[in-house]
Amino acid sequence: MSDAANIIILSRNRKLYSTRRLVEAGEARGHTVRVIDPLRCYMNITSNRPEIHYKGEVLPAGDAVIPRIGASITFYGTAVVRQFEMMGTFSVNESVAISRSRDKLRSLQLLSRKGIGLPVTGFGYSPDDNQDLISLVGGAPMVIKLLEGTQGKGVVLAETNKAAESVIDAFRGLRAFFLTQEFIKEAGGADIRCFVVGDKVVGSMMRQAKEGEFRSNVHRGGSARPIRITPEERSTAVRAAKIMGLNVAGVDIMRSNHGPVVLEVNSSPGLEGIEGATGKDIAGAIYTFIEKHGKAGKTRTRGTG
Ligand code: ADP
C-alpha cells in the first residue's frame, strides 16, 4: 500500500477512545483517515458498479477500511463491510470473519475442531436433558452463559446443581439459547486478553475480577495489568484468531489446569484497556499491518465468502 493511503474507519462514534486513537495513529503516519458511521451508509445493492452512499454523497472506495462494528449492529455493519469488499477496498477484518466470530456457538465449534483448548462446554435443547447437560461439564460449581450476552451480561456462576437447574429453566422459559460450561476455578477470577494483529500478539494484559466477582470484565469493575504470556498461550491466541479468519482480534484466554483455554475471540477489541495497561502503540501496530498487507482490489472475499 502507498505511503499515504485513504483509510476509512467504520465506527458509530468518533469520540470513542479506540476510534480517536486510530485516527491519530493513521494521521501520524501520513494517511488520510475518515470516520464513517456504518448506520448512515446506504447502497444500491443491485447496481453492477457497487458503491456506498453516505449522507447524500457517493463515498470514494478508499484503500482500506478498519471496521469497528459493535455487537448490537453486527447485521447491518457486516453488510456495509461486504459492500466495501465488493468495491475492492481492503478490509482489516473481513465481513465473513466478523459474522463468524459473533456467533459464540459456531466459534467454539470451529475452535474445537482445530484442537484449540476450550473449557468443557455443553449445548442442548430439551429440558429432559438438563441433568446430562449439567453432568457433562462436571456439575456445580459451573457456568451458564446466554449465547447472546456481551460484557459478562448473562454469564452466571451456579454454585450448586439445584441453582444450575433453576437458571437453565429460567433461560428456557425466556426461549433463550445458552451454554453450560466447566467453571475454571483455578484461574482465580483472572483472564488474559491477547491482542492479535496478523500473526503476532502485539500486547497482552491480565484482567482480574474485583473481590467477590468471578467475571473479570472491566465493565464489571475488573482491573488490568500487563502480563508476560507463555509461548503456548501466544500460539493459542494467534491460532484462534487465524481459525476465525481475523487479522485483528482480542483473544480471551484463561489459565486452566488443562492448559490455556479460549473463552472468546473478539473482532473489534477495544484499545483503551490494552494501551493503558501495556503502554504500547497498538493502534500503530494495526497500521503497520495495513501498510504491509493491505492491497486495494486484492481482498480475498470480495464480499462473496
Ligand atoms: P462476555 O462475552 O459477555 O464477556 P465471557 O464468556 O467472556 O462473556 O465471560 C465473561 C467473564 O466471565 C470472563 O471474562 C471471565 O472472567 C468469566 N468467565 C467466563 N467463563 C468462565 C468459566 N468457564 N470459568 C470461569 N470464569 C469464566
GROMACS .gro file of C-alpha atoms and ligand atoms in nm:
model
  332
    1MET     CA    1   0.000   0.000   0.000
    2SER     CA    2   0.122   0.352  -0.077
    3ASP     CA    3   0.276   0.561   0.199
    4ALA     CA    4  -0.022   0.794   0.211
    5ALA     CA    5  -0.337   0.586   0.190
    6ASN     CA    6  -0.703   0.672   0.223
    7ILE     CA    7  -0.832   0.491   0.529
    8ILE     CA    8  -1.194   0.462   0.637
    9ILE     CA    9  -1.276   0.379   0.997
   10LEU     CA   10  -1.626   0.236   1.032
   11SER     CA   11  -1.738   0.350   1.374
   12ARG     CA   12  -2.057   0.484   1.523
   13ASN     CA   13  -1.877   0.727   1.749
   14ARG     CA   14  -1.567   0.931   1.669
   15LYS     CA   15  -1.527   1.025   2.034
   16LEU     CA   16  -1.457   0.669   2.149
   17TYR     CA   17  -1.101   0.615   2.265
   18SER     CA   18  -1.040   0.339   2.008
   19THR     CA   19  -1.171   0.549   1.720
   20ARG     CA   20  -0.976   0.857   1.828
   21ARG     CA   21  -0.654   0.659   1.858
   22LEU     CA   22  -0.700   0.500   1.517
   23VAL     CA   23  -0.747   0.845   1.361
   24GLU     CA   24  -0.447   0.986   1.546
   25ALA     CA   25  -0.214   0.694   1.465
   26GLY     CA   26  -0.319   0.691   1.098
   27GLU     CA   27  -0.268   1.064   1.052
   28ALA     CA   28   0.067   1.048   1.231
   29ARG     CA   29   0.176   0.806   0.959
   30GLY     CA   30   0.066   1.039   0.681
   31HIS     CA   31  -0.260   0.865   0.588
   32THR     CA   32  -0.588   1.040   0.524
   33VAL     CA   33  -0.833   0.899   0.776
   34ARG     CA   34  -1.208   0.938   0.772
   35VAL     CA   35  -1.457   0.815   1.032
   36ILE     CA   36  -1.780   0.687   0.880
   37ASP     CA   37  -2.089   0.580   1.073
   38PRO     CA   38  -2.187   0.241   0.924
   39LEU     CA   39  -2.554   0.302   1.005
   40ARG     CA   40  -2.552   0.611   0.781
   41CYS     CA   41  -2.414   0.414   0.485
   42TYR     CA   42  -2.671   0.306   0.230
   43MET     CA   43  -2.638   0.138  -0.103
   44ASN     CA   44  -2.799   0.022  -0.420
   45ILE     CA   45  -2.727  -0.345  -0.379
   46THR     CA   46  -2.832  -0.430  -0.736
   47SER     CA   47  -2.601  -0.184  -0.910
   48ASN     CA   48  -2.336  -0.361  -1.115
   49ARG     CA   49  -2.091  -0.096  -1.001
   50PRO     CA   50  -2.107  -0.136  -0.625
   51GLU     CA   51  -2.094   0.190  -0.435
   52ILE     CA   52  -2.181   0.327  -0.095
   53HIS     CA   53  -2.373   0.645  -0.029
   54TYR     CA   54  -2.313   0.845   0.285
   55LYS     CA   55  -2.526   1.141   0.386
   56GLY     CA   56  -2.605   1.219   0.021
   57GLU     CA   57  -2.251   1.170  -0.109
   58VAL     CA   58  -2.106   0.876  -0.304
   59LEU     CA   59  -1.816   0.756  -0.090
   60PRO     CA   60  -1.478   0.715  -0.256
   61ALA     CA   61  -1.381   0.348  -0.207
   62GLY     CA   62  -1.063   0.425  -0.014
   63ASP     CA   63  -0.764   0.193   0.012
   64ALA     CA   64  -0.856   0.021   0.337
   65VAL     CA   65  -1.136   0.005   0.584
   66ILE     CA   66  -1.100  -0.059   0.957
   67PRO     CA   67  -1.433  -0.199   1.077
   68ARG     CA   68  -1.526  -0.128   1.439
   69ILE     CA   69  -1.864  -0.294   1.440
   70GLY     CA   70  -2.037  -0.321   1.777
   71ALA     CA   71  -2.223  -0.641   1.866
   72SER     CA   72  -2.560  -0.466   1.851
   73ILE     CA   73  -2.517  -0.368   1.484
   74THR     CA   74  -2.347  -0.681   1.350
   75PHE     CA   75  -2.606  -0.749   1.080
   76TYR     CA   76  -2.610  -0.402   0.922
   77GLY     CA   77  -2.242  -0.335   0.990
   78THR     CA   78  -2.121  -0.651   0.817
   79ALA     CA   79  -2.344  -0.573   0.516
   80VAL     CA   80  -2.162  -0.240   0.484
   81VAL     CA   81  -1.820  -0.407   0.517
   82ARG     CA   82  -1.926  -0.657   0.248
   83GLN     CA   83  -2.018  -0.372   0.017
   84PHE     CA   84  -1.671  -0.220   0.067
   85GLU     CA   85  -1.521  -0.561  -0.018
   86MET     CA   86  -1.728  -0.569  -0.337
   87MET     CA   87  -1.582  -0.229  -0.425
   88GLY     CA   88  -1.234  -0.379  -0.384
   89THR     CA   89  -1.149  -0.195  -0.062
   90PHE     CA   90  -0.920  -0.393   0.168
   91SER     CA   91  -1.092  -0.464   0.498
   92VAL     CA   92  -0.870  -0.525   0.800
   93ASN     CA   93  -1.123  -0.784   0.918
   94GLU     CA   94  -1.339  -0.944   0.652
   95SER     CA   95  -1.716  -0.935   0.682
   96VAL     CA   96  -1.746  -1.314   0.696
   97ALA     CA   97  -1.491  -1.336   0.974
   98ILE     CA   98  -1.673  -1.073   1.180
   99SER     CA   99  -2.005  -1.256   1.140
  100ARG     CA  100  -1.842  -1.588   1.225
  101SER     CA  101  -1.685  -1.454   1.544
  102ARG     CA  102  -2.015  -1.303   1.659
  103ASP     CA  103  -2.176  -1.646   1.672
  104LYS     CA  104  -2.038  -1.780   2.002
  105LEU     CA  105  -2.154  -2.134   1.949
  106ARG     CA  106  -2.022  -2.164   1.595
  107SER     CA  107  -1.692  -2.007   1.702
  108LEU     CA  108  -1.642  -2.262   1.980
  109GLN     CA  109  -1.725  -2.546   1.741
  110LEU     CA  110  -1.471  -2.417   1.487
  111LEU     CA  111  -1.201  -2.369   1.751
  112SER     CA  112  -1.269  -2.713   1.896
  113ARG     CA  113  -1.243  -2.878   1.555
  114LYS     CA  114  -0.896  -2.729   1.516
  115GLY     CA  115  -0.783  -2.852   1.857
  116ILE     CA  116  -0.781  -2.519   2.046
  117GLY     CA  117  -0.813  -2.567   2.424
  118LEU     CA  118  -1.159  -2.471   2.550
  119PRO     CA  119  -1.349  -2.500   2.877
  120VAL     CA  120  -1.564  -2.816   2.860
  121THR     CA  121  -1.888  -2.679   2.714
  122GLY     CA  122  -2.236  -2.822   2.661
  123PHE     CA  123  -2.529  -2.716   2.444
  124GLY     CA  124  -2.875  -2.868   2.444
  125TYR     CA  125  -3.239  -2.810   2.377
  126SER     CA  126  -3.474  -3.033   2.569
  127PRO     CA  127  -3.550  -2.995   2.943
  128ASP     CA  128  -3.531  -3.376   2.951
  129ASP     CA  129  -3.156  -3.338   2.904
  130ASN     CA  130  -3.094  -3.088   3.186
  131GLN     CA  131  -2.923  -3.335   3.417
  132ASP     CA  132  -2.695  -3.461   3.142
  133LEU     CA  133  -2.605  -3.107   3.036
  134ILE     CA  134  -2.502  -3.036   3.394
  135SER     CA  135  -2.301  -3.353   3.448
  136LEU     CA  136  -2.140  -3.321   3.102
  137VAL     CA  137  -1.941  -3.021   3.230
  138GLY     CA  138  -1.861  -3.177   3.568
  139GLY     CA  139  -2.156  -3.045   3.770
  140ALA     CA  140  -2.161  -2.746   4.007
  141PRO     CA  141  -1.990  -2.512   4.052
  142MET     CA  142  -2.041  -2.444   3.682
  143VAL     CA  143  -2.105  -2.158   3.444
  144ILE     CA  144  -2.419  -2.099   3.238
  145LYS     CA  145  -2.396  -1.844   2.955
  146LEU     CA  146  -2.655  -1.686   2.735
  147LEU     CA  147  -2.545  -1.714   2.374
  148GLU     CA  148  -2.645  -1.353   2.312
  149GLY     CA  149  -2.463  -1.184   2.602
  150THR     CA  150  -2.171  -0.935   2.592
  151GLN     CA  151  -1.961  -0.767   2.862
  152GLY     CA  152  -2.034  -1.051   3.103
  153LYS     CA  153  -2.411  -0.999   3.097
  154GLY     CA  154  -2.591  -1.330   3.104
  155VAL     CA  155  -2.289  -1.519   3.242
  156VAL     CA  156  -2.393  -1.694   3.562
  157LEU     CA  157  -2.194  -1.896   3.813
  158ALA     CA  158  -2.415  -2.170   3.958
  159GLU     CA  159  -2.269  -2.290   4.288
  160THR     CA  160  -2.496  -2.593   4.324
  161ASN     CA  161  -2.666  -2.831   4.083
  162LYS     CA  162  -3.003  -2.706   4.209
  163ALA     CA  163  -2.909  -2.347   4.123
  164ALA     CA  164  -2.788  -2.463   3.781
  165GLU     CA  165  -3.123  -2.631   3.714
  166SER     CA  166  -3.315  -2.317   3.813
  167VAL     CA  167  -3.106  -2.093   3.588
  168ILE     CA  168  -3.142  -2.336   3.298
  169ASP     CA  169  -3.519  -2.348   3.349
  170ALA     CA  170  -3.535  -1.968   3.363
  171PHE     CA  171  -3.335  -1.926   3.040
  172ARG     CA  172  -3.551  -2.191   2.870
  173GLY     CA  173  -3.864  -2.009   2.989
  174LEU     CA  174  -3.734  -1.700   2.810
  175ARG     CA  175  -3.671  -1.909   2.500
  176ALA     CA  176  -3.304  -1.813   2.513
  177PHE     CA  177  -3.021  -2.038   2.399
  178PHE     CA  178  -2.739  -2.092   2.647
  179LEU     CA  179  -2.421  -2.289   2.704
  180THR     CA  180  -2.327  -2.489   3.011
  181GLN     CA  181  -1.958  -2.466   3.091
  182GLU     CA  182  -1.691  -2.601   3.322
  183PHE     CA  183  -1.603  -2.335   3.583
  184ILE     CA  184  -1.231  -2.256   3.561
  185LYS     CA  185  -1.194  -2.202   3.934
  186GLU     CA  186  -0.817  -2.233   3.932
  187ALA     CA  187  -0.788  -1.911   3.725
  188GLY     CA  188  -0.897  -1.721   4.037
  189GLY     CA  189  -1.120  -1.474   3.852
  190ALA     CA  190  -0.844  -1.375   3.609
  191ASP     CA  191  -0.831  -1.398   3.234
  192ILE     CA  192  -0.581  -1.282   2.975
  193ARG     CA  193  -0.666  -1.058   2.681
  194CYS     CA  194  -0.425  -1.119   2.395
  195PHE     CA  195  -0.439  -0.852   2.128
  196VAL     CA  196  -0.353  -1.020   1.800
  197VAL     CA  197  -0.255  -0.833   1.484
  198GLY     CA  198  -0.166  -1.052   1.185
  199ASP     CA  199   0.037  -1.342   1.319
  200LYS     CA  200   0.158  -1.170   1.635
  201VAL     CA  201   0.034  -1.095   1.985
  202VAL     CA  202   0.115  -0.722   2.000
  203GLY     CA  203   0.002  -0.677   2.360
  204SER     CA  204  -0.136  -0.880   2.646
  205MET     CA  205  -0.293  -0.795   2.979
  206MET     CA  206  -0.433  -0.987   3.270
  207ARG     CA  207  -0.775  -0.881   3.389
  208GLN     CA  208  -0.865  -0.958   3.747
  209ALA     CA  209  -1.224  -0.967   3.871
  210LYS     CA  210  -1.295  -0.746   4.167
  211GLU     CA  211  -1.340  -0.904   4.509
  212GLY     CA  212  -1.648  -1.126   4.526
  213GLU     CA  213  -1.698  -1.136   4.147
  214PHE     CA  214  -1.583  -1.410   3.906
  215ARG     CA  215  -1.620  -1.211   3.585
  216SER     CA  216  -1.314  -1.003   3.502
  217ASN     CA  217  -1.482  -0.767   3.252
  218VAL     CA  218  -1.363  -0.409   3.305
  219HIS     CA  219  -1.731  -0.307   3.281
  220ARG     CA  220  -1.781  -0.516   3.596
  221GLY     CA  221  -1.507  -0.344   3.792
  222GLY     CA  222  -1.221  -0.573   3.681
  223SER     CA  223  -0.869  -0.431   3.679
  224ALA     CA  224  -0.597  -0.482   3.420
  225ARG     CA  225  -0.219  -0.511   3.425
  226PRO     CA  226   0.038  -0.612   3.162
  227ILE     CA  227   0.148  -0.974   3.171
  228ARG     CA  228   0.406  -1.191   3.002
  229ILE     CA  229   0.233  -1.479   2.835
  230THR     CA  230   0.379  -1.824   2.774
  231PRO     CA  231   0.473  -1.945   2.425
  232GLU     CA  232   0.176  -2.186   2.443
  233GLU     CA  233  -0.063  -1.900   2.522
  234ARG     CA  234   0.088  -1.694   2.243
  235SER     CA  235   0.043  -1.965   1.984
  236THR     CA  236  -0.309  -2.043   2.110
  237ALA     CA  237  -0.410  -1.678   2.066
  238VAL     CA  238  -0.258  -1.647   1.719
  239ARG     CA  239  -0.408  -1.976   1.604
  240ALA     CA  240  -0.753  -1.887   1.741
  241ALA     CA  241  -0.753  -1.555   1.551
  242LYS     CA  242  -0.638  -1.732   1.236
  243ILE     CA  243  -0.908  -2.001   1.263
  244MET     CA  244  -1.170  -1.726   1.290
  245GLY     CA  245  -1.014  -1.553   0.987
  246LEU     CA  246  -0.949  -1.232   1.183
  247ASN     CA  247  -0.638  -1.018   1.124
  248VAL     CA  248  -0.715  -0.805   1.428
  249ALA     CA  249  -0.863  -0.985   1.727
  250GLY     CA  250  -0.887  -0.982   2.104
  251VAL     CA  251  -0.849  -1.340   2.220
  252ASP     CA  252  -0.955  -1.406   2.580
  253ILE     CA  253  -0.774  -1.692   2.746
  254MET     CA  254  -0.793  -1.848   3.093
  255ARG     CA  255  -0.521  -2.048   3.266
  256SER     CA  256  -0.688  -2.379   3.345
  257ASN     CA  257  -0.536  -2.691   3.494
  258HIS     CA  258  -0.563  -2.846   3.148
  259GLY     CA  259  -0.368  -2.564   2.980
  260PRO     CA  260  -0.477  -2.236   2.820
  261VAL     CA  261  -0.846  -2.229   2.727
  262VAL     CA  262  -1.005  -1.976   2.493
  263LEU     CA  263  -1.323  -1.805   2.614
  264GLU     CA  264  -1.390  -1.596   2.309
  265VAL     CA  265  -1.244  -1.417   2.010
  266ASN     CA  266  -1.349  -1.056   1.969
  267SER     CA  267  -1.339  -0.890   1.625
  268SER     CA  268  -1.348  -0.527   1.748
  269PRO     CA  269  -1.128  -0.538   2.057
  270GLY     CA  270  -1.105  -0.210   2.247
  271LEU     CA  271  -0.777  -0.017   2.250
  272GLU     CA  272  -0.815   0.176   2.574
  273GLY     CA  273  -0.763  -0.111   2.819
  274ILE     CA  274  -0.475  -0.271   2.632
  275GLU     CA  275  -0.288   0.054   2.551
  276GLY     CA  276  -0.343   0.173   2.907
  277ALA     CA  277  -0.217  -0.150   3.063
  278THR     CA  278   0.079  -0.209   2.831
  279GLY     CA  279   0.177   0.144   2.729
  280LYS     CA  280   0.213   0.013   2.374
  281ASP     CA  281   0.106   0.176   2.050
  282ILE     CA  282  -0.150  -0.088   1.950
  283ALA     CA  283  -0.325   0.144   1.701
  284GLY     CA  284   0.011   0.189   1.528
  285ALA     CA  285   0.052  -0.190   1.507
  286ILE     CA  286  -0.278  -0.209   1.316
  287TYR     CA  287  -0.143   0.043   1.062
  288THR     CA  288   0.184  -0.147   1.028
  289PHE     CA  289  -0.029  -0.447   0.931
  290ILE     CA  290  -0.236  -0.245   0.680
  291GLU     CA  291   0.076  -0.090   0.524
  292LYS     CA  292   0.228  -0.434   0.478
  293HIS     CA  293  -0.073  -0.640   0.373
  294GLY     CA  294  -0.348  -0.401   0.262
  295LYS     CA  295  -0.386  -0.408  -0.111
  296ALA     CA  296  -0.683  -0.232  -0.263
  297GLY     CA  297  -0.857  -0.454  -0.517
  298LYS     CA  298  -0.696  -0.764  -0.367
  299THR     CA  299  -0.940  -0.852  -0.089
  300ARG     CA  300  -0.977  -1.222  -0.051
  301THR     CA  301  -1.354  -1.246  -0.024
  302ARG     CA  302  -1.489  -0.960  -0.238
  303GLY     CA  303  -1.799  -0.999  -0.029
  304THR     CA  304  -1.873  -1.342  -0.167
  305GLY     CA  305  -1.741  -1.561   0.114
  306ADP     P1  306  -1.872  -1.189   2.758
  306ADP     O1  307  -1.853  -1.215   2.614
  306ADP     O2  308  -2.011  -1.145   2.793
  306ADP     O3  309  -1.763  -1.106   2.820
  306ADP     P2  310  -1.742  -1.425   2.863
  306ADP     O4  311  -1.774  -1.562   2.819
  306ADP     O5  312  -1.614  -1.366   2.813
  306ADP     O6  313  -1.867  -1.331   2.829
  306ADP     O7  314  -1.744  -1.422   3.022
  306ADP     C1  315  -1.728  -1.303   3.100
  306ADP     C2  316  -1.625  -1.325   3.209
  306ADP     O8  317  -1.668  -1.428   3.299
  306ADP     C3  318  -1.490  -1.371   3.156
  306ADP     O9  319  -1.408  -1.262   3.119
  306ADP     C4  320  -1.433  -1.450   3.275
  306ADP    O10  321  -1.372  -1.360   3.367
  306ADP     C5  322  -1.558  -1.509   3.337
  306ADP     N1  323  -1.581  -1.646   3.288
  306ADP     C6  324  -1.645  -1.679   3.172
  306ADP     N2  325  -1.648  -1.813   3.154
  306ADP     C7  326  -1.586  -1.867   3.261
  306ADP     C8  327  -1.557  -2.002   3.301
  306ADP     N3  328  -1.595  -2.106   3.227
  306ADP     N4  329  -1.492  -2.020   3.418
  306ADP     C9  330  -1.453  -1.915   3.495
  306ADP     N5  331  -1.478  -1.786   3.462
  306ADP    C10  332  -1.544  -1.761   3.347
   0.00000   0.00000   0.00000
